[in-house]
Amino acid sequence: MSQIDLDSTFGALYIGGAIGAILFGLSNVQAFLYFQARKDSGFTFYKLAVCWLWFLDALHVCLVNHMIYYYLITNYANPLALLEMVWSFKALIVIDVCIVYSVHLLYLQRIWIISKGRIRILPVLMTVIIVCASSVGFVMFWAVFKSKLFSDLTKIRWSIYLSLGTMTLIDFLIASSLCYLLASAKTGFTKTDMTLQTLVRDIINTGCLTSICSMTCIITDAAMPNNFIFLGIELLLSKLYVNSYMALLNARHYLGSEGSPHSSQTRPPHVYRPELQANFSHELQDRSPRTSKVEGFQIYESALEHPTYYPPAMTGGAHPTATIV
């Protein structure tokens, strides 16, 4: 039996588990902030989703700790035990699949809400793709479940690549769909549009983060097939999914959405009124010559932002000739 390099095998798993525990602490903070901000809203679907993701994340941490304890403590100086897969390692695959596709379904639910009354084909197409892709994760689980030794991973490497590649594709499609729907939902109000731009940026960042992690697992496994570095990175993948979704929920609150998925639609729509522009043009001509054009544009922009806005009193005793309704 060849000597096992513990640094690049179980040492990589230990480092991945330690970083994963830090990310679990971050998800605890995210969950606390979410419930603290919505403590008066009662029991909602999103609170149930946060509890479900937190439970799966906590179970994932417990299984990782059991696996590391089994190999490094219980079977210390027992190299034969390091060759076999412990039950908690196989259970981790189940939890990973549940977390990843739970987050995908929650993002799909956001796509259905945002596209309501606008685009029908996009949410239907994404539903078909995500449901079909979920079978790929269960194929990988079944392949790992039938394996007994870590050396058997070389025989099922195709299922690992297929599963990670599918997750990367789904992340790209979800991020693209949400960005398209949010970018096409601009209302013309500066504050609302800036909020949508911030959400688009956050969606792109979180989608890229999980996709980069999946691609890193594929690359490290292909480049270094004789160690567990790719498994150490894979332990972080589910944590990134949980934190990315919770961060998006918290971002909606702290950006002023107040937890409503249709907050931008509750505001009055931006309607262009030619007579409004004409009245303000006359007002700007009646103003004192000392008034700059910048101030005039500020008045006009304020009227568009706030339909009940009244311009300040004119210098020289002039009064506005139109009322903004």
Short mmCIF file of C-alpha atoms in Angstrom, two decimals, residues 24 48 71 96 101 123 133 170 193 210 315 317:
data_model
loop_
_atom_site.label_atom_id
_atom_site.label_comp_id
_atom_site.label_asym_id
_atom_site.label_seq_id
_atom_site.Cartn_x
_atom_site.Cartn_y
_atom_site.Cartn_z
CA PHE A 24 -21.82 28.88 8.68
CA LEU A 48 -39.77 29.25 6.43
CA TYR A 71 -10.80 9.92 10.15
CA ASP A 96 -25.34 19.34 -0.84
CA TYR A 101 -31.54 22.78 -5.60
CA PRO A 123 -40.31 31.30 -16.02
CA ALA A 133 -31.23 19.44 -13.91
CA ILE A 170 -28.15 26.86 -13.82
CA ASP A 193 -33.73 52.51 -10.68
CA THR A 210 -20.96 30.06 -6.79
CA THR A 315 -37.00 85.66 -6.81
CA GLY A 317 -41.91 88.16 -6.28
#
